[in-house]
Amino acid sequence: MIARLVRRRARKRTGDAFDRRLLAPMILGSVLNPINSTIVAVALAPIGVALGAPPAQTAWLVSALYLATSIGQPVVGRLIDLYGPRRLFLAGMSLGGIAGLMGVLAPNLGVLIAARVVLGFGTCAGYPAAMYLIRGEARRTGRESPAGVLTALAVANQTVAVIGPSLGGLLIGLGGWRTTFAVNIPLAVAGLILGARRLPKAPPSDPADPSERDGARIRLDLAGMALFAAMLVALLPFLMQPRADRWYLPVLVALAATGFTVRELRVAEPFIDLRVLGGNRPLVLTYGRTVLAAVVSYVFLYGYPQWLEEGRGLSASQAGLAQLPVFLVGIAVSTATGRRPEVRGKLVVGALGQIAACATMLLLRPDSPVWLLIAVALLFGIPQGLNNLALQNAVYHQADPERIGSSAGLMRTFFYLGAIVASSAYGAFYGTRADTGGLHGLAWFMLAVAAVFLAVTVVDRSLGRIGADDRSSTTA
């Protein structure tokens, strides 16, 4: 009797706490995409040598993952909103394992690119599923500020950014470039086991059969999804290589966007509810800030190491070490500030950090001392730790709770749009060589983008409401 009473009281004490059993599959699912984004960076050269492919062709191994993910994240997120995370999470993990096997056995570059496409779609479920589960747990526990869990996701993603290139180099040294694909097989198996054992079998507080929810059968907006995919398929290649002879791509984007808008405004159950999104100005501004933050972040993360090697004369390993402070400071800042639910101050400081770091880049010369190189990296670590976490929190609070999966997926789409714009930017400023003049041009470009980011943040008064009413509920 006493033991039963103790157990009952323990359940009562923990009933309003986040279910920690969900953390492992949530984190594993959300880091699959960033780890595959970073690990391939060190594999491009050996893949090109082994398969006789020039850099212009192996670059599609990066672009294919971004393209598939940009299309798939909001689509899979919407399916998670409708059917819950379990089935989509398990399907995604299965695709990840299949992609790993395709990469191990691939006879040519075409199959490798196809494997990256499959991998991109396979990693689409992780982040929307995590946001869906966080929202479900907040509803169950009555705590609307799961800052600790959101911080754990942000720190996990930044940690992966630190170890990704090093892990890739280690795997290539042990078993060749194919091991960078093979690593997805055990990760997929772990994800399948964790997902099957720990994820809820039905959406919280919903009928077991989602087709009977609210007494009506759910209708997927397949036409809307197809038009959205067509729009991105035309847009992303143009952003990667904006040239006059590709004039037809913006035309196709405009046609697909028009069709998508007309469709979504007329259909009863749209893929992306443009009426709700159009009326949710704070969320639209957050998506805009996501693009701007990603442009600055990715220009630095990919453009700065190129200058360190070609303009400053460092080796590849030395350039990697020079970037390490970015991620270490980012992790420290995220950990220190993550449990505070407010986002406005974080975004303002993050924007100012970007401006300071970009201004410092203008001081760099071919003979700049090492301490100045480290100072630039330290400054960039501040916005790295603040912006991503704050934007993630903003989407969580601003999105329609019934569409949290698709809203989170759409945020990732805008993030990758920024990454692709960044790749076009450093390609345009560097030309054939990453010299100091090109670096300074990039710094001015980044300064302009960071200034817009700051302005959009300062004028958005809605950010001040996030966290204002739940400062006392900052634990997960």
Tab-separated table of C-alpha atoms in Angstrom:
chain	number	residue	atom	x	y	z
A	1	MET	CA	0.000	0.000	0.000
A	2	ILE	CA	2.780	2.457	0.949
A	3	ALA	CA	4.791	1.556	-2.164
A	4	ARG	CA	1.716	2.096	-4.342
A	5	LEU	CA	1.112	5.493	-2.755
A	6	VAL	CA	4.736	6.513	-3.334
A	7	ARG	CA	4.506	5.509	-7.002
A	8	ARG	CA	1.221	7.418	-7.385
A	9	ARG	CA	2.768	10.554	-5.901
A	10	ALA	CA	5.818	10.192	-8.114
A	11	ARG	CA	3.602	9.970	-11.187
A	12	LYS	CA	1.731	13.056	-10.050
A	13	ARG	CA	5.009	14.973	-9.582
A	14	THR	CA	6.338	13.994	-13.030
A	15	GLY	CA	3.050	14.192	-14.907
A	16	ASP	CA	3.613	17.830	-15.773
A	17	ALA	CA	7.222	17.282	-16.913
A	18	PHE	CA	8.426	16.781	-20.463
A	19	ASP	CA	8.686	13.078	-21.363
A	20	ARG	CA	12.457	12.651	-21.467
A	21	ARG	CA	12.113	9.381	-23.383
A	22	LEU	CA	11.271	11.459	-26.457
A	23	LEU	CA	14.548	13.376	-26.403
A	24	ALA	CA	16.748	10.690	-27.992
A	25	PRO	CA	14.648	10.128	-31.147
A	26	MET	CA	13.958	13.870	-31.426
A	27	ILE	CA	17.641	14.813	-31.333
A	28	LEU	CA	18.742	11.945	-33.583
A	29	GLY	CA	16.106	12.820	-36.168
A	30	SER	CA	16.870	16.536	-36.161
A	31	VAL	CA	20.670	16.156	-36.559
A	32	LEU	CA	20.612	13.735	-39.495
A	33	ASN	CA	20.324	16.526	-42.032
A	34	PRO	CA	23.039	18.824	-40.636
A	35	ILE	CA	25.472	15.954	-40.106
A	36	ASN	CA	25.066	14.895	-43.732
A	37	SER	CA	25.422	18.523	-44.817
A	38	THR	CA	28.779	18.915	-43.077
A	39	ILE	CA	30.255	15.450	-43.448
A	40	VAL	CA	30.158	15.600	-47.242
A	41	ALA	CA	32.369	18.713	-47.320
A	42	VAL	CA	35.529	16.658	-46.857
A	43	ALA	CA	34.306	13.859	-49.149
A	44	LEU	CA	33.786	15.900	-52.337
A	45	ALA	CA	37.437	15.850	-53.405
A	46	PRO	CA	38.021	12.090	-52.987
A	47	ILE	CA	34.674	11.341	-54.644
A	48	GLY	CA	35.688	13.474	-57.619
A	49	VAL	CA	39.031	11.687	-57.906
A	50	ALA	CA	37.488	8.216	-57.587
A	51	LEU	CA	34.689	8.804	-60.086
A	52	GLY	CA	36.496	11.184	-62.431
A	53	ALA	CA	34.063	14.028	-61.780
A	54	PRO	CA	35.030	17.731	-61.727
A	55	PRO	CA	34.012	20.012	-58.836
A	56	ALA	CA	31.107	21.458	-60.836
A	57	GLN	CA	29.543	17.984	-60.909
A	58	THR	CA	30.360	16.862	-57.364
A	59	ALA	CA	28.788	20.123	-56.105
A	60	TRP	CA	25.433	18.542	-56.946
A	61	LEU	CA	25.959	16.198	-54.006
A	62	VAL	CA	25.455	19.269	-51.815
A	63	SER	CA	22.739	20.902	-53.909
A	64	ALA	CA	20.712	17.690	-54.241
A	65	LEU	CA	20.374	17.357	-50.473
A	66	TYR	CA	19.325	21.006	-50.082
A	67	LEU	CA	16.820	20.754	-52.942
A	68	ALA	CA	15.181	17.581	-51.653
A	69	THR	CA	15.066	18.915	-48.098
A	70	SER	CA	13.666	22.302	-49.118
A	71	ILE	CA	10.795	20.594	-50.921
A	72	GLY	CA	10.261	17.769	-48.471
A	73	GLN	CA	10.386	19.532	-45.083
A	74	PRO	CA	7.047	21.405	-45.294
A	75	VAL	CA	5.379	18.501	-47.142
A	76	VAL	CA	6.397	15.954	-44.525
A	77	GLY	CA	5.665	18.502	-41.808
A	78	ARG	CA	2.096	18.811	-43.050
A	79	LEU	CA	1.711	15.033	-43.065
A	80	ILE	CA	2.977	14.977	-39.479
A	81	ASP	CA	0.381	17.596	-38.537
A	82	LEU	CA	-2.326	15.329	-39.945
A	83	TYR	CA	-1.133	11.858	-38.994
A	84	GLY	CA	1.282	12.337	-36.127
A	85	PRO	CA	5.068	11.863	-36.155
A	86	ARG	CA	5.531	8.138	-35.655
A	87	ARG	CA	4.877	6.744	-39.143
A	88	LEU	CA	6.598	9.624	-40.934
A	89	PHE	CA	9.612	9.410	-38.613
A	90	LEU	CA	9.992	5.656	-39.197
A	91	ALA	CA	9.546	6.079	-42.959
A	92	GLY	CA	12.199	8.803	-42.982
A	93	MET	CA	14.661	6.661	-41.059
A	94	SER	CA	14.062	3.815	-43.505
A	95	LEU	CA	14.836	6.118	-46.433
A	96	GLY	CA	18.001	7.255	-44.651
A	97	GLY	CA	19.172	3.655	-44.372
A	98	ILE	CA	18.335	2.983	-48.029
A	99	ALA	CA	20.261	6.097	-49.061
A	100	GLY	CA	23.281	4.922	-47.066
A	101	LEU	CA	23.188	1.547	-48.814
A	102	MET	CA	22.842	3.237	-52.222
A	103	GLY	CA	25.919	5.329	-51.479
A	104	VAL	CA	27.971	2.298	-50.453
A	105	LEU	CA	27.110	0.430	-53.663
A	106	ALA	CA	26.922	3.375	-56.094
A	107	PRO	CA	28.822	2.679	-59.352
A	108	ASN	CA	28.815	6.289	-60.583
A	109	LEU	CA	28.116	9.898	-59.622
A	110	GLY	CA	24.532	9.809	-60.875
A	111	VAL	CA	23.587	7.102	-58.388
A	112	LEU	CA	25.392	9.011	-55.631
A	113	ILE	CA	23.360	12.134	-56.402
A	114	ALA	CA	20.183	10.022	-56.356
A	115	ALA	CA	21.267	8.673	-52.966
A	116	ARG	CA	21.608	12.235	-51.659
A	117	VAL	CA	18.103	13.045	-52.927
A	118	VAL	CA	16.697	10.005	-51.123
A	119	LEU	CA	18.690	11.004	-48.052
A	120	GLY	CA	17.291	14.536	-48.229
A	121	PHE	CA	13.729	13.265	-48.221
A	122	GLY	CA	14.608	10.766	-45.499
A	123	THR	CA	15.872	13.482	-43.158
A	124	CYS	CA	12.783	15.658	-43.675
A	125	ALA	CA	10.752	14.128	-40.842
A	126	GLY	CA	13.190	14.668	-37.977
A	127	TYR	CA	12.868	18.395	-37.270
A	128	PRO	CA	9.087	18.787	-37.902
A	129	ALA	CA	8.488	15.681	-35.788
A	130	ALA	CA	10.535	17.161	-32.948
A	131	MET	CA	8.588	20.440	-33.036
A	132	TYR	CA	5.295	18.533	-33.167
A	133	LEU	CA	6.255	16.457	-30.136
A	134	ILE	CA	7.359	19.552	-28.211
A	135	ARG	CA	4.016	21.203	-28.932
A	136	GLY	CA	2.173	18.035	-27.889
A	137	GLU	CA	4.094	17.825	-24.628
A	138	ALA	CA	3.457	21.506	-23.939
A	139	ARG	CA	-0.258	20.880	-24.420
A	140	ARG	CA	-0.159	17.842	-22.146
A	141	THR	CA	1.868	19.438	-19.354
A	142	GLY	CA	0.424	22.946	-19.609
A	143	ARG	CA	3.891	24.450	-20.012
A	144	GLU	CA	4.069	26.710	-23.035
A	145	SER	CA	7.783	27.478	-22.849
A	146	PRO	CA	9.810	24.285	-23.445
A	147	ALA	CA	12.985	26.358	-23.681
A	148	GLY	CA	15.216	23.611	-22.321
A	149	VAL	CA	14.178	21.139	-25.009
A	150	LEU	CA	14.478	23.695	-27.808
A	151	THR	CA	17.937	24.554	-26.495
A	152	ALA	CA	18.917	20.877	-26.535
A	153	LEU	CA	17.945	20.668	-30.211
A	154	ALA	CA	19.914	23.821	-31.062
A	155	VAL	CA	23.020	22.694	-29.159
A	156	ALA	CA	22.848	19.230	-30.746
A	157	ASN	CA	22.761	20.755	-34.231
A	158	GLN	CA	25.693	23.058	-33.467
A	159	THR	CA	27.679	20.194	-31.968
A	160	VAL	CA	27.140	18.212	-35.153
A	161	ALA	CA	28.491	21.175	-37.127
A	162	VAL	CA	31.694	20.929	-35.051
A	163	ILE	CA	32.237	17.188	-35.389
A	164	GLY	CA	30.831	16.692	-38.913
A	165	PRO	CA	33.957	17.528	-40.954
A	166	SER	CA	36.262	15.808	-38.448
A	167	LEU	CA	34.052	12.712	-38.420
A	168	GLY	CA	34.044	12.709	-42.207
A	169	GLY	CA	37.829	12.883	-42.329
A	170	LEU	CA	38.131	10.056	-39.808
A	171	LEU	CA	35.690	7.842	-41.713
A	172	ILE	CA	37.446	8.480	-45.030
A	173	GLY	CA	40.780	7.622	-43.429
A	174	LEU	CA	39.380	4.366	-42.083
A	175	GLY	CA	37.411	3.114	-45.068
A	176	GLY	CA	37.320	5.589	-47.930
A	177	TRP	CA	34.673	8.087	-49.009
A	178	ARG	CA	31.887	5.479	-49.128
A	179	THR	CA	31.940	5.334	-45.335
A	180	THR	CA	30.433	8.864	-45.279
A	181	PHE	CA	27.318	7.278	-46.793
A	182	ALA	CA	27.551	4.049	-44.802
A	183	VAL	CA	27.349	5.958	-41.491
A	184	ASN	CA	23.653	6.542	-42.232
A	185	ILE	CA	22.897	2.832	-41.980
A	186	PRO	CA	23.576	2.415	-38.219
A	187	LEU	CA	22.023	5.846	-37.558
A	188	ALA	CA	18.884	4.728	-39.391
A	189	VAL	CA	18.742	1.478	-37.444
A	190	ALA	CA	19.093	3.383	-34.169
A	191	GLY	CA	16.369	5.793	-35.277
A	192	LEU	CA	14.010	2.955	-36.193
A	193	ILE	CA	14.499	1.273	-32.820
A	194	LEU	CA	14.098	4.489	-30.831
A	195	GLY	CA	11.143	5.659	-32.917
A	196	ALA	CA	9.330	2.346	-32.688
A	197	ARG	CA	9.816	2.096	-28.916
A	198	ARG	CA	9.358	5.683	-27.796
A	199	LEU	CA	7.229	7.711	-30.194
A	200	PRO	CA	3.479	7.775	-29.511
A	201	LYS	CA	1.417	5.532	-31.759
A	202	ALA	CA	-1.300	8.138	-32.230
A	203	PRO	CA	-1.273	11.939	-32.053
A	204	PRO	CA	-1.925	13.176	-28.495
A	205	SER	CA	-5.598	13.849	-27.739
A	206	ASP	CA	-6.606	12.758	-31.262
A	207	PRO	CA	-8.548	9.687	-32.418
A	208	ALA	CA	-6.460	6.624	-33.181
A	209	ASP	CA	-7.680	6.816	-36.793
A	210	PRO	CA	-6.721	10.273	-38.051
A	211	SER	CA	-9.097	9.921	-40.995
A	212	GLU	CA	-11.991	10.078	-38.506
A	213	ARG	CA	-10.753	13.239	-36.773
A	214	ASP	CA	-13.577	15.784	-36.408
A	215	GLY	CA	-15.889	13.303	-38.150
A	216	ALA	CA	-14.452	14.060	-41.567
A	217	ARG	CA	-11.915	12.419	-43.792
A	218	ILE	CA	-8.644	14.293	-44.249
A	219	ARG	CA	-7.885	15.227	-47.842
A	220	LEU	CA	-4.278	15.799	-48.778
A	221	ASP	CA	-3.682	18.792	-51.025
A	222	LEU	CA	-1.562	16.858	-53.506
A	223	ALA	CA	-1.935	19.478	-56.239
A	224	GLY	CA	-0.740	22.212	-53.851
A	225	MET	CA	2.245	20.098	-52.816
A	226	ALA	CA	3.127	19.445	-56.474
A	227	LEU	CA	2.954	23.147	-57.387
A	228	PHE	CA	5.070	24.042	-54.346
A	229	ALA	CA	7.666	21.455	-55.382
A	230	ALA	CA	7.656	22.724	-58.985
A	231	MET	CA	8.231	26.275	-57.738
A	232	LEU	CA	11.297	25.252	-55.714
A	233	VAL	CA	12.663	22.936	-58.421
A	234	ALA	CA	12.781	25.944	-60.750
A	235	LEU	CA	13.874	28.495	-58.134
A	236	LEU	CA	16.761	26.724	-56.428
A	237	PRO	CA	18.863	25.947	-59.548
A	238	PHE	CA	18.519	29.592	-60.621
A	239	LEU	CA	19.665	30.800	-57.194
A	240	MET	CA	22.635	28.441	-57.360
A	241	GLN	CA	23.716	29.755	-60.802
A	242	PRO	CA	21.849	32.978	-61.713
A	243	ARG	CA	22.725	33.539	-65.365
A	244	ALA	CA	21.018	35.347	-68.246
A	245	ASP	CA	20.706	32.138	-70.277
A	246	ARG	CA	18.537	30.701	-67.496
A	247	TRP	CA	15.820	33.336	-67.961
A	248	TYR	CA	13.194	30.634	-68.334
A	249	LEU	CA	13.610	29.474	-64.713
A	250	PRO	CA	12.196	32.662	-63.095
A	251	VAL	CA	9.317	32.457	-65.606
A	252	LEU	CA	8.579	28.902	-64.466
A	253	VAL	CA	8.822	30.033	-60.840
A	254	ALA	CA	6.283	32.793	-61.465
A	255	LEU	CA	3.885	30.417	-63.224
A	256	ALA	CA	4.157	27.777	-60.488
A	257	ALA	CA	3.811	30.411	-57.751
A	258	THR	CA	0.689	31.835	-59.396
A	259	GLY	CA	-0.861	28.409	-59.725
A	260	PHE	CA	0.085	27.571	-56.142
A	261	THR	CA	-1.462	30.778	-54.792
A	262	VAL	CA	-4.717	30.309	-56.707
A	263	ARG	CA	-4.929	26.691	-55.601
A	264	GLU	CA	-4.236	27.343	-51.919
A	265	LEU	CA	-6.751	30.192	-51.720
A	266	ARG	CA	-9.527	28.059	-53.211
A	267	VAL	CA	-9.054	24.596	-51.715
A	268	ALA	CA	-10.858	23.767	-48.465
A	269	GLU	CA	-7.860	22.018	-46.845
A	270	PRO	CA	-4.734	23.682	-48.289
A	271	PHE	CA	-1.196	22.383	-47.976
A	272	ILE	CA	-0.056	25.835	-46.802
A	273	ASP	CA	-2.959	27.989	-45.630
A	274	LEU	CA	-2.014	31.278	-47.285
A	275	ARG	CA	-4.950	33.071	-45.675
A	276	VAL	CA	-3.709	32.188	-42.193
A	277	LEU	CA	-0.069	32.745	-43.148
A	278	GLY	CA	-0.880	36.094	-44.741
A	279	GLY	CA	-2.682	37.153	-41.584
A	280	ASN	CA	0.212	36.010	-39.398
A	281	ARG	CA	2.606	38.887	-40.032
A	282	PRO	CA	4.968	37.965	-37.150
A	283	LEU	CA	5.545	34.480	-38.591
A	284	VAL	CA	6.121	35.862	-42.098
A	285	LEU	CA	8.715	38.284	-40.688
A	286	THR	CA	10.390	35.410	-38.846
A	287	TYR	CA	10.681	33.481	-42.106
A	288	GLY	CA	12.241	36.567	-43.689
A	289	ARG	CA	14.711	36.880	-40.825
A	290	THR	CA	15.544	33.189	-41.253
A	291	VAL	CA	16.634	33.793	-44.840
A	292	LEU	CA	18.733	36.821	-43.860
A	293	ALA	CA	20.405	35.066	-40.929
A	294	ALA	CA	21.167	32.008	-43.067
A	295	VAL	CA	22.734	34.134	-45.826
A	296	VAL	CA	25.219	35.737	-43.429
A	297	SER	CA	25.919	32.503	-41.562
A	298	TYR	CA	26.552	30.376	-44.657
A	299	VAL	CA	28.588	33.026	-46.488
A	300	PHE	CA	30.928	33.010	-43.509
A	301	LEU	CA	30.938	29.257	-42.879
A	302	TYR	CA	31.803	28.409	-46.484
A	303	GLY	CA	33.426	31.597	-47.798
A	304	TYR	CA	35.753	32.392	-44.888
A	305	PRO	CA	37.631	29.028	-44.917
A	306	GLN	CA	38.237	29.424	-48.660
A	307	TRP	CA	39.958	32.759	-48.032
A	308	LEU	CA	41.921	31.329	-45.099
A	309	GLU	CA	43.390	28.709	-47.443
A	310	GLU	CA	43.838	30.704	-50.662
A	311	GLY	CA	44.136	34.279	-49.383
A	312	ARG	CA	45.858	33.740	-46.048
A	313	GLY	CA	47.829	30.617	-46.983
A	314	LEU	CA	46.626	28.256	-44.231
A	315	SER	CA	46.318	24.524	-44.719
A	316	ALA	CA	42.896	22.868	-44.754
A	317	SER	CA	43.363	21.565	-41.212
A	318	GLN	CA	44.509	24.980	-39.965
A	319	ALA	CA	41.489	26.643	-41.608
A	320	GLY	CA	39.234	24.137	-39.877
A	321	LEU	CA	40.800	24.888	-36.516
A	322	ALA	CA	40.393	28.628	-37.142
A	323	GLN	CA	36.628	28.078	-37.457
A	324	LEU	CA	36.334	25.948	-34.340
A	325	PRO	CA	35.770	28.984	-32.029
A	326	VAL	CA	32.587	29.814	-33.985
A	327	PHE	CA	30.899	26.617	-32.913
A	328	LEU	CA	32.361	26.472	-29.412
A	329	VAL	CA	31.161	30.014	-28.654
A	330	GLY	CA	27.832	29.230	-30.316
A	331	ILE	CA	27.288	26.200	-28.096
A	332	ALA	CA	28.273	28.149	-24.986
A	333	VAL	CA	25.957	31.060	-25.851
A	334	SER	CA	23.022	28.763	-26.661
A	335	THR	CA	23.503	26.856	-23.413
A	336	ALA	CA	23.785	30.037	-21.332
A	337	THR	CA	20.767	31.819	-22.828
A	338	GLY	CA	18.588	28.960	-24.029
A	339	ARG	CA	16.309	28.709	-21.000
A	340	ARG	CA	15.237	32.338	-21.297
A	341	PRO	CA	12.060	32.350	-23.419
A	342	GLU	CA	12.436	35.909	-24.734
A	343	VAL	CA	13.664	36.191	-28.342
A	344	ARG	CA	13.724	39.910	-29.171
A	345	GLY	CA	16.886	40.708	-27.198
A	346	LYS	CA	18.652	37.622	-28.573
A	347	LEU	CA	17.908	38.596	-32.163
A	348	VAL	CA	19.009	42.209	-31.623
A	349	VAL	CA	22.297	41.130	-30.026
A	350	GLY	CA	22.720	38.469	-32.718
A	351	ALA	CA	22.283	41.084	-35.457
A	352	LEU	CA	24.761	43.420	-33.768
A	353	GLY	CA	27.184	40.509	-33.445
A	354	GLN	CA	26.907	39.852	-37.171
A	355	ILE	CA	27.571	43.510	-37.941
A	356	ALA	CA	30.608	43.608	-35.633
A	357	ALA	CA	32.026	40.402	-37.088
A	358	CYS	CA	31.534	41.541	-40.691
A	359	ALA	CA	33.137	44.903	-39.932
A	360	THR	CA	36.120	43.094	-38.403
A	361	MET	CA	36.496	41.050	-41.594
A	362	LEU	CA	37.278	44.309	-43.413
A	363	LEU	CA	40.501	44.491	-41.354
A	364	LEU	CA	41.799	41.171	-42.644
A	365	ARG	CA	44.847	41.103	-44.901
A	366	PRO	CA	47.002	38.303	-46.353
A	367	ASP	CA	49.417	38.775	-43.449
A	368	SER	CA	46.834	39.246	-40.660
A	369	PRO	CA	47.944	37.838	-37.294
A	370	VAL	CA	46.379	34.677	-35.963
A	371	TRP	CA	44.736	36.529	-33.064
A	372	LEU	CA	42.694	38.593	-35.544
A	373	LEU	CA	41.548	35.448	-37.360
A	374	ILE	CA	40.416	33.996	-34.037
A	375	ALA	CA	38.714	37.276	-33.075
A	376	VAL	CA	36.588	37.127	-36.230
A	377	ALA	CA	35.559	33.555	-35.424
A	378	LEU	CA	34.742	34.441	-31.800
A	379	LEU	CA	32.535	37.339	-32.901
A	380	PHE	CA	30.642	35.150	-35.361
A	381	GLY	CA	30.070	32.586	-32.614
A	382	ILE	CA	27.754	35.005	-30.766
A	383	PRO	CA	25.087	35.264	-33.510
A	384	GLN	CA	25.613	31.580	-34.267
A	385	GLY	CA	24.454	30.769	-30.739
A	386	LEU	CA	21.668	33.364	-30.537
A	387	ASN	CA	19.954	33.638	-33.915
A	388	ASN	CA	19.159	30.015	-34.714
A	389	LEU	CA	17.771	29.346	-31.258
A	390	ALA	CA	15.726	32.558	-31.177
A	391	LEU	CA	14.259	31.960	-34.640
A	392	GLN	CA	13.344	28.407	-33.657
A	393	ASN	CA	11.587	29.692	-30.531
A	394	ALA	CA	9.805	32.375	-32.548
A	395	VAL	CA	8.350	29.852	-35.009
A	396	TYR	CA	7.239	27.642	-32.124
A	397	HIS	CA	5.280	30.489	-30.507
A	398	GLN	CA	4.011	32.216	-33.659
A	399	ALA	CA	2.852	29.239	-35.729
A	400	ASP	CA	-0.655	27.824	-35.685
A	401	PRO	CA	-0.436	24.944	-33.161
A	402	GLU	CA	-2.356	22.696	-35.571
A	403	ARG	CA	0.261	23.327	-38.270
A	404	ILE	CA	3.435	23.312	-36.195
A	405	GLY	CA	4.990	20.510	-38.276
A	406	SER	CA	4.527	22.207	-41.636
A	407	SER	CA	5.482	25.608	-40.152
A	408	ALA	CA	8.735	24.161	-38.772
A	409	GLY	CA	9.419	22.476	-42.107
A	410	LEU	CA	8.776	25.724	-43.946
A	411	MET	CA	11.286	27.455	-41.676
A	412	ARG	CA	13.924	24.950	-42.767
A	413	THR	CA	12.983	25.620	-46.406
A	414	PHE	CA	13.648	29.347	-45.938
A	415	PHE	CA	16.879	28.510	-44.128
A	416	TYR	CA	18.139	26.487	-47.084
A	417	LEU	CA	17.063	29.235	-49.471
A	418	GLY	CA	19.422	31.499	-47.544
A	419	ALA	CA	22.171	28.887	-47.779
A	420	ILE	CA	21.800	28.684	-51.549
A	421	VAL	CA	21.826	32.490	-51.887
A	422	ALA	CA	25.028	32.453	-49.823
A	423	SER	CA	26.689	29.953	-52.162
A	424	SER	CA	25.856	32.178	-55.131
A	425	ALA	CA	27.225	35.220	-53.287
A	426	TYR	CA	30.668	33.886	-52.437
A	427	GLY	CA	30.921	32.362	-55.906
A	428	ALA	CA	30.229	35.783	-57.450
A	429	PHE	CA	32.634	37.742	-55.237
A	430	TYR	CA	35.499	35.260	-55.370
A	431	GLY	CA	35.424	34.383	-59.049
A	432	THR	CA	38.339	32.064	-59.793
A	433	ARG	CA	40.201	32.640	-56.522
A	434	ALA	CA	39.323	33.508	-52.925
A	435	ASP	CA	41.512	36.609	-52.600
A	436	THR	CA	41.354	39.387	-50.020
A	437	GLY	CA	39.500	41.771	-52.340
A	438	GLY	CA	36.754	39.178	-52.776
A	439	LEU	CA	36.617	38.640	-49.015
A	440	HIS	CA	36.131	42.372	-48.412
A	441	GLY	CA	33.381	42.442	-51.036
A	442	LEU	CA	31.692	39.585	-49.218
A	443	ALA	CA	32.059	41.446	-45.921
A	444	TRP	CA	30.263	44.510	-47.338
A	445	PHE	CA	27.521	42.275	-48.733
A	446	MET	CA	27.133	40.535	-45.365
A	447	LEU	CA	27.074	43.896	-43.583
A	448	ALA	CA	24.171	45.016	-45.753
A	449	VAL	CA	22.226	41.814	-45.099
A	450	ALA	CA	22.939	41.987	-41.343
A	451	ALA	CA	21.752	45.616	-41.251
A	452	VAL	CA	18.452	44.594	-42.875
A	453	PHE	CA	18.181	41.754	-40.347
A	454	LEU	CA	18.651	44.241	-37.501
A	455	ALA	CA	16.109	46.685	-38.945
A	456	VAL	CA	13.448	43.993	-39.454
A	457	THR	CA	13.999	42.835	-35.876
A	458	VAL	CA	13.874	46.287	-34.271
A	459	VAL	CA	10.616	47.308	-35.968
A	460	ASP	CA	8.850	44.028	-35.152
A	461	ARG	CA	7.126	44.768	-31.847
A	462	SER	CA	5.405	41.366	-31.791
A	463	LEU	CA	8.711	39.755	-30.751
A	464	GLY	CA	8.444	41.443	-27.355
A	465	ARG	CA	5.381	39.362	-26.508
A	466	ILE	CA	7.215	36.043	-26.830
A	467	GLY	CA	8.244	34.902	-23.382
A	468	ALA	CA	6.654	37.877	-21.627
A	469	ASP	CA	3.968	35.793	-19.973
A	470	ASP	CA	5.884	32.627	-19.162
A	471	ARG	CA	9.210	33.697	-17.678
A	472	SER	CA	8.463	31.505	-14.707
A	473	SER	CA	8.088	28.420	-16.938
A	474	THR	CA	11.472	28.300	-18.565
A	475	THR	CA	12.298	24.733	-17.673
A	476	ALA	CA	11.351	21.891	-19.980
